[in-house]
XYZ file of C-alpha atoms in Angstrom:
409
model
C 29.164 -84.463 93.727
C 28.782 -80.777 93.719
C 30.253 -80.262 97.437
C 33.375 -82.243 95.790
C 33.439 -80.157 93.029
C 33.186 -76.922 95.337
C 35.852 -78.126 97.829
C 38.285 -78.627 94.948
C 41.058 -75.952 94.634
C 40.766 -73.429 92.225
C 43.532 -73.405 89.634
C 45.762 -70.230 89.523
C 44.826 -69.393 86.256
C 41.239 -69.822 86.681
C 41.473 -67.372 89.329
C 42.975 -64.432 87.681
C 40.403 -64.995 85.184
C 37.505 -64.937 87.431
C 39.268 -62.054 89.472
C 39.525 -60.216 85.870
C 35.950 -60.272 85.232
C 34.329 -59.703 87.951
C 36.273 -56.333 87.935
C 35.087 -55.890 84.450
C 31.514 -56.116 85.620
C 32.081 -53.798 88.498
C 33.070 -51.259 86.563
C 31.501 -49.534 82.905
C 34.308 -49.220 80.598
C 32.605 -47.264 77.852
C 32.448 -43.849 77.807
C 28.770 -43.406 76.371
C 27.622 -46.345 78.674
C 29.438 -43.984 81.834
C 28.551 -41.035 81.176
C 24.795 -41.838 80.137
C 24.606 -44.189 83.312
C 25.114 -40.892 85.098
C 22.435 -38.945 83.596
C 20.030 -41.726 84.348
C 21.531 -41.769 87.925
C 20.448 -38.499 88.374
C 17.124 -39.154 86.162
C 15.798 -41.582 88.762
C 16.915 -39.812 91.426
C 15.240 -36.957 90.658
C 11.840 -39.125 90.024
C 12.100 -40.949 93.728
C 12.425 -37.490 94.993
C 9.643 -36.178 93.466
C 7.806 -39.475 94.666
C 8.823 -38.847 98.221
C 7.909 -35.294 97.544
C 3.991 -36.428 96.322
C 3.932 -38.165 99.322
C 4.525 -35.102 101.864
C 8.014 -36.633 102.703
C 10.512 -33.707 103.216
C 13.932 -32.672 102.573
C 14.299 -35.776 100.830
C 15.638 -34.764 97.384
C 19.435 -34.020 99.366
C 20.180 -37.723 100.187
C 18.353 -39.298 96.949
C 20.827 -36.775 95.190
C 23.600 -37.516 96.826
C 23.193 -41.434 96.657
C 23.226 -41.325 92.897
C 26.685 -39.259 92.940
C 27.859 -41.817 95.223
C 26.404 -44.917 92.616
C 27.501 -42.635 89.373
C 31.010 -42.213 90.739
C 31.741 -45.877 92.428
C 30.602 -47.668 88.437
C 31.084 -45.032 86.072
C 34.040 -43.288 87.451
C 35.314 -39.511 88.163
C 34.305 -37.904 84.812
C 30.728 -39.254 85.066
C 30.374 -37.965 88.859
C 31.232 -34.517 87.802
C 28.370 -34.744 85.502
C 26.213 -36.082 88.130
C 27.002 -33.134 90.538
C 26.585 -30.839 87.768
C 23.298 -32.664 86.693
C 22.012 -32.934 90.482
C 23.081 -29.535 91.323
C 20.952 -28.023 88.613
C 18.059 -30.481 89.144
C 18.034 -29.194 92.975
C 18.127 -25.758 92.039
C 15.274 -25.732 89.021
C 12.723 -28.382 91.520
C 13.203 -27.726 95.050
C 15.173 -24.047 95.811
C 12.610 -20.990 95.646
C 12.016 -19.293 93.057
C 10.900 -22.537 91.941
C 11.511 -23.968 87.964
C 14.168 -20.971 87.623
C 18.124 -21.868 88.248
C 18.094 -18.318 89.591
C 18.767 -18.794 93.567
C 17.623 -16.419 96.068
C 19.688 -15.017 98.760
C 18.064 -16.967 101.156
C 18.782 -20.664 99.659
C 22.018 -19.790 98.465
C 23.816 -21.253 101.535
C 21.611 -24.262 101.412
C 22.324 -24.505 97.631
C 25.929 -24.241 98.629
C 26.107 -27.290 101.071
C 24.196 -29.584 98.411
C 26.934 -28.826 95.935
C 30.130 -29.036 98.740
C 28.192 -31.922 100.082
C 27.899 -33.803 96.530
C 31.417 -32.773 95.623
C 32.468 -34.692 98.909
C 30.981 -38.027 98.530
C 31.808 -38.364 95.071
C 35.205 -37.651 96.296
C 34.959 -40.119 99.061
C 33.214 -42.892 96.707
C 36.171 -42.709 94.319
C 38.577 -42.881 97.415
C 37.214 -45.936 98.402
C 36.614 -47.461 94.967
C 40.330 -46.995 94.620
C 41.166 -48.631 97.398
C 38.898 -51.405 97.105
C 40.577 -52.203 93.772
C 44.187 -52.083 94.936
C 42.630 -54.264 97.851
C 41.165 -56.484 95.382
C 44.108 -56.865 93.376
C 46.637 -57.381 96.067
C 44.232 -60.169 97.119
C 43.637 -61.901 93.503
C 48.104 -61.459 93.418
C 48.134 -62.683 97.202
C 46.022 -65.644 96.162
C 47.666 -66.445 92.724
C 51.298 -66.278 95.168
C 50.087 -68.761 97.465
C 48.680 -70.984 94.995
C 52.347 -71.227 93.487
C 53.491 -71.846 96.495
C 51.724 -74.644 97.258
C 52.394 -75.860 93.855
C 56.119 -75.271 94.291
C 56.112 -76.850 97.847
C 53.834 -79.381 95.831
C 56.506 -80.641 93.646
C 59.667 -79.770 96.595
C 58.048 -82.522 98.556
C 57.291 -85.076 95.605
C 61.327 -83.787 94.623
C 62.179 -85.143 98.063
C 60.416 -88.797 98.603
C 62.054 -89.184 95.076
C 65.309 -87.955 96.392
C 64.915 -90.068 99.689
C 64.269 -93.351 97.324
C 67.272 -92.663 95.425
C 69.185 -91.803 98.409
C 67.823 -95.655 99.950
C 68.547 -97.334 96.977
C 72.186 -95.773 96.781
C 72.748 -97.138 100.075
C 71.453 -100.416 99.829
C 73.922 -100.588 96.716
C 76.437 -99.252 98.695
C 76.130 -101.369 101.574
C 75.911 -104.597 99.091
C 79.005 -103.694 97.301
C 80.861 -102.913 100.374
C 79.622 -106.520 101.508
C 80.290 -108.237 98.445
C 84.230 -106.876 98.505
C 84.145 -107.738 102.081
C 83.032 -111.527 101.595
C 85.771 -112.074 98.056
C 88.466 -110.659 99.843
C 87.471 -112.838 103.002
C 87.041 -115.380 100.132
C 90.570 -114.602 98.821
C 92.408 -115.564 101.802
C 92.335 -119.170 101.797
C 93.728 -119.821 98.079
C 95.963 -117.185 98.756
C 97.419 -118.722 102.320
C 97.675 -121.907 100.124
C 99.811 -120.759 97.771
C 101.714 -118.372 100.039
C 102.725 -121.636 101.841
C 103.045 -124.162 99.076
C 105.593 -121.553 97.369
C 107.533 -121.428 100.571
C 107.546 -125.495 100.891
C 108.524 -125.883 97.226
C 111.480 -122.979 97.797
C 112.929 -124.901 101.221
C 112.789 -128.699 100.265
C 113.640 -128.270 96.247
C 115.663 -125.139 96.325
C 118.628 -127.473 95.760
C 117.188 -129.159 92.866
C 116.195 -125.560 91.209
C 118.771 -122.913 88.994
C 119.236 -119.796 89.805
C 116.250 -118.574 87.359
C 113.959 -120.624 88.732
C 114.652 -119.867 92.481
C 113.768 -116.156 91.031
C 110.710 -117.063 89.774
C 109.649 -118.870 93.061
C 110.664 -115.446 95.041
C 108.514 -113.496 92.207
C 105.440 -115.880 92.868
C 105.999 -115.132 97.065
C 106.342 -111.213 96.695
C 103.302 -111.500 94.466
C 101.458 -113.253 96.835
C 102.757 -111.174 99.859
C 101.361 -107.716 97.660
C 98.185 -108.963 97.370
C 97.898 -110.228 100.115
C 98.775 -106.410 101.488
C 95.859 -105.162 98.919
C 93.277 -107.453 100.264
C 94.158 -106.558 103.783
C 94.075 -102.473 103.072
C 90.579 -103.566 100.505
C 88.978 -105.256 103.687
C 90.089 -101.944 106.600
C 88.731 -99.894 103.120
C 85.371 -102.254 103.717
C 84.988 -101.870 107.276
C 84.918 -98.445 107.729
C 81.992 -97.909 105.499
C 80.218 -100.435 107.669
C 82.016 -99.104 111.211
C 79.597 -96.701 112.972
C 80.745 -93.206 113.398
C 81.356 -92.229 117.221
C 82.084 -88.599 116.987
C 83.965 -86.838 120.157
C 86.249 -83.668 120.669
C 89.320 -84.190 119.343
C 92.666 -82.552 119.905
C 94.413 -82.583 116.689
C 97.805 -81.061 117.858
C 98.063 -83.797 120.734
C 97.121 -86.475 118.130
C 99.463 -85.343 115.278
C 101.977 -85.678 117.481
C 101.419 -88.849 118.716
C 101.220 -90.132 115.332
C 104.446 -88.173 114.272
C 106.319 -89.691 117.384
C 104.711 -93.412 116.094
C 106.330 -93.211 112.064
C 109.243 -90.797 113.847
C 110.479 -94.595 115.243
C 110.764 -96.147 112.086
C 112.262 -92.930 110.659
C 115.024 -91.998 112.797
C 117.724 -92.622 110.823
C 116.937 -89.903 108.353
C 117.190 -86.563 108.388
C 113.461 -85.167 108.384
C 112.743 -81.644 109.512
C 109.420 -81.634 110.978
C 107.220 -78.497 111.410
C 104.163 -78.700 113.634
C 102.285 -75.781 113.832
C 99.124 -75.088 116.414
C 96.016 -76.958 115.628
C 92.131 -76.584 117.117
C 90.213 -79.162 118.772
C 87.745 -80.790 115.886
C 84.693 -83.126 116.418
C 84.923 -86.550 115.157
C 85.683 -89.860 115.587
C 89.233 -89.841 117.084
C 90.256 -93.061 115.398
C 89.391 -92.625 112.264
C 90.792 -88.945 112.323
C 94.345 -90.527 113.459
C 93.836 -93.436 110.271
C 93.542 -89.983 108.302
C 97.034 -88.637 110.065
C 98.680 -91.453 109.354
C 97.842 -91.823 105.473
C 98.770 -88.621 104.995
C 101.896 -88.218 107.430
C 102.997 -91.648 106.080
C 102.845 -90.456 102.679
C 104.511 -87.935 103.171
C 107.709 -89.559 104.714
C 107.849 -92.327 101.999
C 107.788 -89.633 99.346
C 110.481 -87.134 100.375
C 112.327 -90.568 100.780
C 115.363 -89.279 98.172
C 115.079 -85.405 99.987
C 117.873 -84.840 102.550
C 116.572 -82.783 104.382
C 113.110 -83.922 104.366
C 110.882 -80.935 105.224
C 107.327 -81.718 106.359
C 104.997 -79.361 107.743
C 101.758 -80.007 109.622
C 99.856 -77.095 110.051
C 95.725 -75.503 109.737
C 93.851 -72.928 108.317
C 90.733 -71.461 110.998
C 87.641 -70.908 108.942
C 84.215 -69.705 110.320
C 82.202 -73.342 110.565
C 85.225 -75.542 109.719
C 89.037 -76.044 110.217
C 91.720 -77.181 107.518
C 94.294 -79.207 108.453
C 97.306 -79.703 105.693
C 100.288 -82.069 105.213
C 102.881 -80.486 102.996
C 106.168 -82.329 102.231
C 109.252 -81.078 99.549
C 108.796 -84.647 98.176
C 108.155 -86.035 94.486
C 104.839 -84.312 94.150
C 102.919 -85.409 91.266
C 100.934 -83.700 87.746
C 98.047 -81.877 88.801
C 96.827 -83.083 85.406
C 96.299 -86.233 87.484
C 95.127 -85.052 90.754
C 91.027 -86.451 90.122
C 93.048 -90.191 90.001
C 94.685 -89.958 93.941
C 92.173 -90.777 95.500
C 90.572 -93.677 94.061
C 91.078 -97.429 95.086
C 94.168 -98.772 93.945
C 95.076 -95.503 91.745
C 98.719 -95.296 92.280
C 100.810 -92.030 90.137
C 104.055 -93.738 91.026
C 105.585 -96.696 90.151
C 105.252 -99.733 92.232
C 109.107 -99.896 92.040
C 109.975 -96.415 92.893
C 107.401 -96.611 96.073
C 106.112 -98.954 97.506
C 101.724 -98.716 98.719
C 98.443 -100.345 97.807
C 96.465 -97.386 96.152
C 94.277 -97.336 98.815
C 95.494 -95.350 101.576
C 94.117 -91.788 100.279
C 90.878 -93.285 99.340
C 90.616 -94.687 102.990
C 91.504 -90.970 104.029
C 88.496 -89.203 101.418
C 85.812 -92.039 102.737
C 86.846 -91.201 106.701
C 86.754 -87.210 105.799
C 83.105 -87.550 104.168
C 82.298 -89.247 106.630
C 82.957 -86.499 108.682
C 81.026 -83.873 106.594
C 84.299 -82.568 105.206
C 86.485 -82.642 101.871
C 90.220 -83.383 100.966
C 91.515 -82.460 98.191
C 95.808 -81.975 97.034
C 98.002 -79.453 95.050
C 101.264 -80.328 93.813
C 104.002 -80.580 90.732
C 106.597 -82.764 89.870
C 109.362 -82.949 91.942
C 108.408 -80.016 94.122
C 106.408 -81.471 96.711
C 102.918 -81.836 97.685
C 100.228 -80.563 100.137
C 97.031 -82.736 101.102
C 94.475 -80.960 103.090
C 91.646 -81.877 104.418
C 88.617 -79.793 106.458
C 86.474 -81.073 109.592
C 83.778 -79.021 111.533
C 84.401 -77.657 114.519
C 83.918 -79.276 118.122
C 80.724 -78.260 119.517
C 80.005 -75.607 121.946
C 82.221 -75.698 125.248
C 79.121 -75.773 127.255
C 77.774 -79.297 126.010
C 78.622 -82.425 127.639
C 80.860 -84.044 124.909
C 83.419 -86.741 125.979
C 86.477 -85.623 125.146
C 89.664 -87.819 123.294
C 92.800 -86.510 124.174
């Protein structure tokens, strides 16, 4: 029980405590207690001396002197050894320096008197010297001790911070993982009524349309495009599904040769307007290279469906080269939107428009802020009414030229 006890650690507090004291008993604090601790210094000094003198022990009385200047200074302090020197320096003058019992000296002792005194003024220097040092030592050690001790408290509760973080962390994305499979399986679910009434709608409108008015021929074509839409959202909800699922397979990446391509893809279906396009140099990223062109096409397809009532069109593809990372931006002169709005774009089926004004899902720019996290990057947009709008997103870049990477052109 006691080696238990023993191999415990010692509390930070405790320590300073025990640090605090024992300094207090190392050293007298009172000046009558200091200064009358030297006198008896010298007092017993002077008696072993005289002890080792009754004996026939010689030149003797030097050392026993000088130890108690050393012991007066290193408890009692500086004023106390000056005392003791004083003290000892008569005491060796009136006992053992001829004429004896007479603080006269002779001419013949007074370089040996001299020594004793140069020699007791140096070790009480030295002793106080070293006592100083020793107590800086010994408080740099008690601080050194009381540091690490918060440290290890402080790495103590980091690492207790961090298990609870990873649990968290686990249980977000066993959540996520069971939402994104729940969405998955209703709009899987979804299909089959929908189909149904996709193709019953069409039945009724070819083998009754004769039999129907003119309003209620409009309310079959309202039930298909209604059917058609969502069957667009479920589509765009399950690609939303599988990319949180789809593993990552990150390669270089050169973003000018794949803007391009995606520009010369939409540039098919756009060639009968009049869009200015403005394609400015861009880096070679790391990432997955088709997710990164799903990203491109969001944006670059956003951007030609909004400057739809523009002529000219103006869109402009171009980067920004920071240290670690590289910005890539889409800006268009389209319909822009209120910045007031801006937290809303990129959430699933948050639409600033109306359905009727342009067509989309609401889920193409959430698809785009998933695949850019994904990545380790952000996306975020600036824009105003009817003056356009510029979506940028940032990506790190490729990896040293020197690694073997496979490379996506």
């Amino acid at each position: 029980m006691m080696t238990e006890l023993a191999e415990q650690p010692v509390p930070a507090g405790v320590r300073l405590g025990l640090a605090y004291w024992n300094q207090e008993f190392q050293r007298i604090h009172s000046p009558v207690l200091r200064y009358g601790f030297a006198v008896v210094s010298v007092a017993i000094a002077l008696g072993v001396a005289f002890a080792f003198q009754h004996y026939q022990f010689r030149d003797v009385e030097l050392p026993v002197l000088t130890l108690a200047i050393a012991v007066t200074t290193w408890y009692a302090g500086a004023g106390p050894s000056v005392l003791a020197v004083l003290l000892s320096s008569a005491s060796f003058d009136y006992f053992f320096t001829e004429p004896l019992y007479s603080l006269s000296i002779s001419t013949r002792d007074l370089p040996y008197f001299l020594i004793f005194v140069a020699w007791a003024a140096i070790v009480a220097s030295f002793s106080a010297v070293r006592r100083r040092i020793e107590d800086n030592l010994r408080q740099a050690r008690d601080k050194l001790q009381v540091e690490v001790e918060q440290r290890r408290h402080r790495e103590d509760e980091i690492r207790k911070l961090n298990q609870e973080l990873g649990k968290r962390a686990a249980e977000l994305e066993a959540s996520n993982k069971e939402l994104e499979s729940f969405a998955y399986s209703v709009s899987h679910d979804l299909r089959a009524p929908l189909r149904h009434m996709v193709g019953y709608s069409e039945l009724l409108q070819k083998q009754a349309s004769s039999l129907l008015d003119d309003k209620s021929q409009r309310f079959i074509r309202t039930i298909l495009d209604s059917a058609k839409k969502m069957g667009n959202l479920i589509d765009d909800l399950l690609a939303f599904s599988r990319i949180g699922r789809a593993e990552t397979r990150a390669t270089k990446v050169d973003l000018e040769q794949l803007v391009k391509d995606v520009v010369a893809e939409i540039g098919q279906d756009t060639r009968r307007r009049n869009i200015a396009w403005k394609i400015g140099t861009l880096p070679v990223c790391y990432g997955d290279r088709s997710m990164l062109k799903l990203v491109v096409v969001n944006l670059v397809s956003n951007a030609t469906k909004f400057t739809r009532m523009r002529k000219p069109a103006e869109i402009e593809i171009g980067c920004v080269d920071r240290d670690e990372e590289v910005e890539v931006f889409v800006r268009d002169n389209g319909a822009g939107f209120d910045m007031q709005y801006v937290d809303k774009l990129f959430g699933v089926f948050q639409r600033l428009h109306l359905a009727e004004q342009f067509e989309g899902t609401g889920i193409g720019l959430a698809t785009v802020q998933r695949i850019v996290h994904r990545h380790g990057g952000k996306v975020w947009a600036e824009g105003a009414v009817d003056q356009g709008a510029t979506f940028t997103f940032s990506l790190p870049k490729a990896r040293a030229a020197g690694e073997r990477t496979a490379i996506a052109p």
